[in-house]
């Protein structure tokens, strides 16, 4: 393989840039030409490529977001879209692509691989919801941001003896909510993966801690439990105030969680994964997904990886809602 492409796709995550940097540097040392594809698969279809040099990535190791931009493209999922994307790659001599993103991006990588353009996926999403890997790039930075925000929320909740509902990201996955709830000493956590009940998991938890002398309460809810037409954190706060007499408020942390300087953990894992992805392509191995298992960087067949499932850590859950 002489020329490869690299793209970031789906929701951006802090650590995508260090992964791009590592991939470009590894490719350069191996004598490969690298094209960055701007805006993920959308840019691949629209012929938005730029050759990347080590100088281009010299300053991005500590930058959040992605210098390659990101997008979610519906058109790419059509046969026409993929044909266009592959033709644009071929016209530049691109023989393999590093795809940094989440599950949706991996499905795109699988589809391209099936059509003869080998891809290697690198897990980049704040959600940590990719089944084949213990860890996704961006998760640690996002958790630290949430923990910092909740610490600030704690100061004001404590000062007013209030209940505070905090909605964190995670439409389909509760990893961010669960881990941040443990880290923040939350009274309760609501996850999309585990059925919850307002009286049992919220009111009873508040009353239990109240009986132990606690005067303020933080409840963390994953977006998947309280967004998109479900009872919102604001409505839950109002219900709680009516039931307990405790002043209750809510906050949706939103996209503040997705930005920021990547933590050391995200940078180091990104460096290892980005390098591994290029090594695989360099050895002529495509259709793989890089993953972290028991702190070691490994890789899996992309088709198998997409069939795997990952369940939420019930021991961690019991530490909060136990
Ligand atoms: O997948 C990452 C993520 O941040 C999810 O946690 C969240 O549900 C979603 O993206 C939000 O997407 P958007 O930025 O398109 O609103």
Coordinates of C-alpha atoms and ligand atoms in Angstrom, one line a residue:
X1 CA 0.0 0.0 0.0
X2 CA 1.4 3.4 -1.0
X3 CA -1.4 5.8 -0.3
X4 CA -4.0 5.9 2.5
X5 CA -6.8 8.2 3.5
X6 CA -7.9 9.2 7.0
X7 CA -11.2 10.6 8.2
X8 CA -13.2 11.4 11.3
X9 CA -16.9 10.8 11.3
X10 CA -20.0 11.1 13.6
X11 CA -20.0 13.2 16.8
X12 CA -16.5 14.6 17.3
X13 CA -14.6 13.6 20.4
X14 CA -11.6 15.0 22.2
X15 CA -8.7 12.8 21.2
X16 CA -9.6 12.5 17.5
X17 CA -6.8 15.0 16.7
X18 CA -4.0 13.1 18.5
X19 CA -5.3 10.0 16.7
X20 CA -5.0 11.8 13.3
X21 CA -1.6 13.0 14.3
X22 CA -0.4 9.6 15.2
X23 CA -1.7 8.1 12.0
X24 CA -0.2 10.7 9.8
X25 CA 3.2 10.4 11.5
X26 CA 3.2 6.6 11.3
X27 CA 2.2 6.7 7.6
X28 CA 4.9 9.3 6.9
X29 CA 7.6 7.1 8.6
X30 CA 6.5 4.2 6.6
X31 CA 6.8 6.2 3.4
X32 CA 3.1 6.3 2.7
X33 CA 1.2 9.3 1.2
X34 CA -1.8 10.3 3.4
X35 CA -4.9 12.2 2.3
X36 CA -7.1 13.7 4.9
X37 CA -10.8 13.5 4.0
X38 CA -12.7 16.5 5.3
X39 CA -16.1 16.0 6.9
X40 CA -16.0 12.3 7.0
X41 CA -17.9 10.3 4.4
X42 CA -19.7 13.4 3.2
X43 CA -16.3 14.8 2.1
X44 CA -15.3 11.5 0.6
X45 CA -18.4 11.7 -1.7
X46 CA -17.9 15.4 -2.4
X47 CA -14.2 14.9 -3.3
X48 CA -13.0 17.1 -0.3
X49 CA -9.4 15.7 0.2
X50 CA -6.2 17.3 1.2
X51 CA -2.7 15.7 1.5
X52 CA -1.5 15.7 5.1
X53 CA 2.1 16.2 6.0
X54 CA 3.8 15.9 9.5
X55 CA 3.8 19.8 9.6
X56 CA 0.0 19.8 9.2
X57 CA -0.4 17.7 12.4
X58 CA 2.5 19.3 14.4
X59 CA 0.2 21.4 16.5
X60 CA -2.9 19.3 17.1
X61 CA -2.0 16.9 19.9
X62 CA -3.7 19.0 22.5
X63 CA -6.7 20.2 20.4
X64 CA -10.2 19.1 21.0
X65 CA -12.6 18.5 18.1
X66 CA -11.2 17.4 14.8
X67 CA -9.2 19.4 12.3
X68 CA -10.6 17.0 9.6
X69 CA -14.1 18.2 10.6
X70 CA -16.9 15.7 11.0
X71 CA -20.4 14.9 9.6
X72 CA -23.1 12.3 9.6
X73 CA -24.1 11.6 6.0
X74 CA -27.3 9.8 4.9
X75 CA -26.4 10.0 1.2
X76 CA -23.2 8.0 1.8
X77 CA -25.4 5.0 2.9
X78 CA -26.8 4.7 -0.6
X79 CA -25.1 2.6 -3.3
X80 CA -24.6 5.8 -5.4
X81 CA -23.0 7.6 -2.5
X82 CA -20.5 4.8 -1.8
X83 CA -19.7 4.4 -5.5
X84 CA -18.9 8.1 -5.7
X85 CA -16.8 7.9 -2.5
X86 CA -14.8 4.9 -3.7
X87 CA -14.2 6.5 -7.1
X88 CA -12.8 9.7 -5.5
X89 CA -10.4 7.6 -3.4
X90 CA -9.3 5.5 -6.3
X91 CA -8.6 8.7 -8.4
X92 CA -6.0 9.6 -5.8
X93 CA -4.5 6.1 -5.5
X94 CA -6.0 5.7 -2.0
X95 CA -5.8 1.9 -1.2
X96 CA -6.9 1.9 2.4
X97 CA -8.7 4.3 4.9
X98 CA -8.4 4.9 8.6
X99 CA -11.9 5.7 9.9
X100 CA -12.0 7.4 13.3
X101 CA -15.5 7.4 14.8
X102 CA -18.3 5.4 16.4
X103 CA -20.5 2.5 15.5
X104 CA -22.2 4.3 12.5
X105 CA -18.7 5.2 11.1
X106 CA -17.7 1.6 11.5
X107 CA -20.7 0.5 9.5
X108 CA -19.6 2.8 6.8
X109 CA -16.1 1.3 7.0
X110 CA -17.5 -2.2 6.7
X111 CA -19.5 -1.2 3.7
X112 CA -16.5 0.3 2.0
X113 CA -14.4 -2.8 2.9
X114 CA -17.1 -5.0 1.4
X115 CA -16.8 -3.0 -1.8
X116 CA -13.1 -3.4 -2.1
X117 CA -11.7 -0.4 -0.2
X118 CA -10.1 -1.8 3.0
X119 CA -10.7 0.3 6.1
X120 CA -9.5 0.1 9.6
X121 CA -11.7 1.6 12.3
X122 CA -10.5 3.5 15.4
X123 CA -13.1 4.0 18.1
X124 CA -13.6 7.7 18.7
X125 CA -16.7 8.8 20.6
X126 CA -17.4 10.2 24.0
X127 CA -20.1 7.6 24.6
X128 CA -17.8 4.6 25.1
X129 CA -20.6 2.5 23.5
X130 CA -18.6 0.5 21.0
X131 CA -19.0 -3.2 21.9
X132 CA -15.6 -4.6 20.8
X133 CA -13.6 -2.2 22.9
X134 CA -13.3 -1.4 26.6
X135 CA -12.5 2.2 25.7
X136 CA -13.3 4.8 23.1
X137 CA -11.2 7.9 22.5
X138 CA -12.8 11.0 24.1
X139 CA -14.5 9.2 27.0
X140 CA -12.0 10.2 29.6
X141 CA -12.0 13.9 28.6
X142 CA -15.7 14.0 28.6
X143 CA -16.0 12.3 32.0
X144 CA -13.6 14.8 33.5
X145 CA -15.6 17.7 32.0
X146 CA -18.8 16.2 33.5
X147 CA -17.1 15.7 36.9
X148 CA -15.9 19.3 36.9
X149 CA -19.4 20.6 36.0
X150 CA -21.1 18.5 38.6
X151 CA -18.6 19.7 41.2
X152 CA -19.7 23.2 40.4
X153 CA -23.3 22.2 40.5
X154 CA -22.7 20.6 43.9
X155 CA -21.4 23.9 45.4
X156 CA -24.7 25.6 44.6
X157 CA -26.9 22.6 45.5
X158 CA -25.2 22.3 48.8
X159 CA -25.6 26.0 49.6
X160 CA -29.3 25.8 49.0
X161 CA -30.2 22.3 50.2
X162 CA -31.5 21.5 46.7
X163 CA -32.1 18.5 44.5
X164 CA -30.3 18.9 41.2
X165 CA -31.1 16.8 38.1
X166 CA -28.2 16.7 35.6
X167 CA -28.7 15.4 32.1
X168 CA -25.5 14.1 30.5
X169 CA -24.9 12.9 26.9
X170 CA -25.6 9.4 25.8
X171 CA -28.7 8.9 23.7
X172 CA -28.4 5.1 23.6
X173 CA -25.7 4.4 26.2
X174 CA -25.4 5.2 29.9
X175 CA -21.6 4.9 30.3
X176 CA -21.1 8.6 30.7
X177 CA -23.9 8.9 33.2
X178 CA -22.9 5.8 35.2
X179 CA -19.2 6.6 35.5
X180 CA -19.8 10.3 36.2
X181 CA -22.4 9.4 38.8
X182 CA -19.9 7.2 40.7
X183 CA -17.2 9.9 40.4
X184 CA -19.6 12.6 41.6
X185 CA -21.1 10.6 44.5
X186 CA -24.6 11.1 43.0
X187 CA -27.7 10.1 44.9
X188 CA -29.1 8.2 41.9
X189 CA -28.4 7.6 38.2
X190 CA -30.8 6.9 35.4
X191 CA -29.6 4.9 32.5
X192 CA -31.3 3.8 29.2
X193 CA -30.0 0.2 29.7
X194 CA -31.6 -0.4 33.1
X195 CA -35.3 0.1 33.8
X196 CA -35.9 2.7 36.4
X197 CA -38.8 3.9 38.5
X198 CA -39.2 7.4 39.8
X199 CA -40.5 6.4 43.3
X200 CA -38.0 3.6 43.8
X201 CA -34.9 5.0 42.2
X202 CA -35.3 8.7 42.8
X203 CA -37.6 9.5 45.7
X204 CA -36.6 6.6 47.9
X205 CA -32.9 7.3 47.2
X206 CA -33.3 10.9 48.3
X207 CA -35.2 9.9 51.4
X208 CA -32.6 7.3 52.3
X209 CA -29.8 9.8 52.2
X210 CA -31.9 12.5 53.9
X211 CA -32.4 10.0 56.8
X212 CA -28.6 9.8 57.0
X213 CA -28.3 13.6 57.3
X214 CA -27.6 14.6 53.7
X215 CA -29.2 17.9 52.7
X216 CA -28.5 18.2 48.9
X217 CA -28.9 15.6 46.2
X218 CA -27.5 15.1 42.7
X219 CA -29.3 12.9 40.3
X220 CA -27.6 12.1 37.0
X221 CA -29.7 11.1 34.0
X222 CA -28.4 9.9 30.7
X223 CA -29.9 11.8 27.7
X224 CA -31.5 8.5 26.6
X225 CA -33.8 8.6 29.7
X226 CA -34.9 12.2 29.6
X227 CA -34.5 13.7 26.1
X228 CA -36.4 13.4 22.8
X229 CA -40.0 13.7 24.2
X230 CA -39.4 11.7 27.4
X231 CA -40.1 13.2 30.8
X232 CA -37.4 15.9 30.9
X233 CA -35.0 16.5 33.8
X234 CA -37.0 19.8 34.4
X235 CA -40.2 17.8 34.7
X236 CA -38.5 15.3 37.0
X237 CA -37.3 18.2 39.1
X238 CA -40.8 19.6 39.4
X239 CA -42.2 16.2 40.4
X240 CA -39.5 15.8 43.0
X241 CA -40.2 19.2 44.5
X242 CA -43.9 18.4 44.7
X243 CA -43.2 15.0 46.3
X244 CA -40.5 16.0 48.8
X245 CA -40.9 19.7 49.4
X246 CA -37.2 20.1 48.6
X247 CA -36.3 22.8 46.1
X248 CA -35.3 21.1 42.9
X249 CA -33.7 22.3 39.7
X250 CA -32.3 20.8 36.5
X251 CA -29.5 21.3 34.1
X252 CA -28.8 19.8 30.7
X253 CA -25.0 19.9 30.2
X254 CA -25.2 19.5 26.4
X255 CA -22.4 20.0 24.0
X256 CA -20.0 21.5 26.5
X257 CA -19.3 17.8 27.2
X258 CA -17.9 17.2 23.8
X259 CA -15.3 19.8 23.6
X260 CA -12.1 20.6 25.4
X261 CA -8.4 19.7 25.6
X262 CA -8.0 15.9 25.5
X263 CA -6.7 14.3 28.7
X264 CA -3.5 12.4 28.8
X265 CA -5.3 9.1 28.8
X266 CA -7.2 10.1 25.6
X267 CA -4.0 11.4 23.9
X268 CA -2.0 8.3 24.7
X269 CA -4.7 5.8 23.7
X270 CA -5.3 7.9 20.5
X271 CA -1.5 7.7 19.7
X272 CA -1.5 3.9 20.1
X273 CA -4.7 3.3 18.2
X274 CA -3.9 5.7 15.3
X275 CA -0.5 4.1 14.9
X276 CA -1.9 0.5 15.0
X277 CA -4.4 1.4 12.4
X278 CA -1.7 2.5 9.9
X279 CA 0.5 -0.5 10.7
X280 CA -2.4 -2.8 9.8
X281 CA -3.0 -1.0 6.5
X282 CA 0.7 -0.9 5.8
X283 CA 0.8 -4.7 6.2
X284 CA -2.0 -5.0 3.7
X285 CA -4.6 -5.9 6.4
X286 CA -7.9 -4.1 6.2
X287 CA -11.4 -4.7 7.4
X288 CA -10.3 -4.4 11.0
X289 CA -11.3 -2.4 14.1
X290 CA -8.7 -1.3 16.6
X291 CA -9.8 -1.8 20.3
X292 CA -8.5 -1.6 23.9
X293 CA -8.9 -4.8 25.9
X294 CA -7.5 -5.0 29.4
X295 CA -5.4 -2.0 28.6
X296 CA -3.8 -3.6 25.6
X297 CA -4.3 -2.4 22.0
X298 CA -5.8 -5.2 19.9
X299 CA -7.8 -5.5 16.7
X300 CA -10.8 -7.4 15.4
X301 CA -12.4 -8.3 12.2
X302 CA -14.8 -5.4 11.5
X303 CA -17.8 -7.7 10.7
X304 CA -17.3 -9.6 14.0
X305 CA -16.8 -6.3 15.9
X306 CA -20.1 -5.0 14.7
X307 CA -21.9 -8.1 15.9
X308 CA -20.5 -7.9 19.5
X309 CA -22.5 -6.6 22.4
X310 CA -21.4 -4.9 25.5
X311 CA -23.5 -4.6 28.6
X312 CA -23.5 -1.9 31.2
X313 CA -21.4 -2.5 34.4
X314 CA -23.9 -3.6 36.9
X315 CA -21.4 -3.6 39.8
X316 CA -20.7 0.1 39.1
X317 CA -24.5 0.7 38.9
X318 CA -24.9 -0.9 42.3
X319 CA -22.4 1.5 43.8
X320 CA -24.9 4.3 43.1
X321 CA -28.4 2.8 42.9
X322 CA -27.6 -0.3 45.0
Ligands
LIG1 O1 -22.4 10.2 19.9 C1 -22.0 11.3 20.6 C2 -23.1 12.2 21.0 O2 -22.5 13.3 21.7 C3 -24.1 11.5 21.9 O3 -23.8 11.4 23.3 C4 -25.3 12.5 21.7 O4 -26.5 11.8 22.0 C5 -25.1 12.9 20.3 O5 -23.8 12.7 19.9 C6 -25.5 14.3 20.0 O6 -25.4 14.5 18.6 P1 -25.5 15.9 17.9 O7 -24.3 16.7 18.3 O8 -25.6 15.6 16.5 O9 -26.7 16.6 18.5

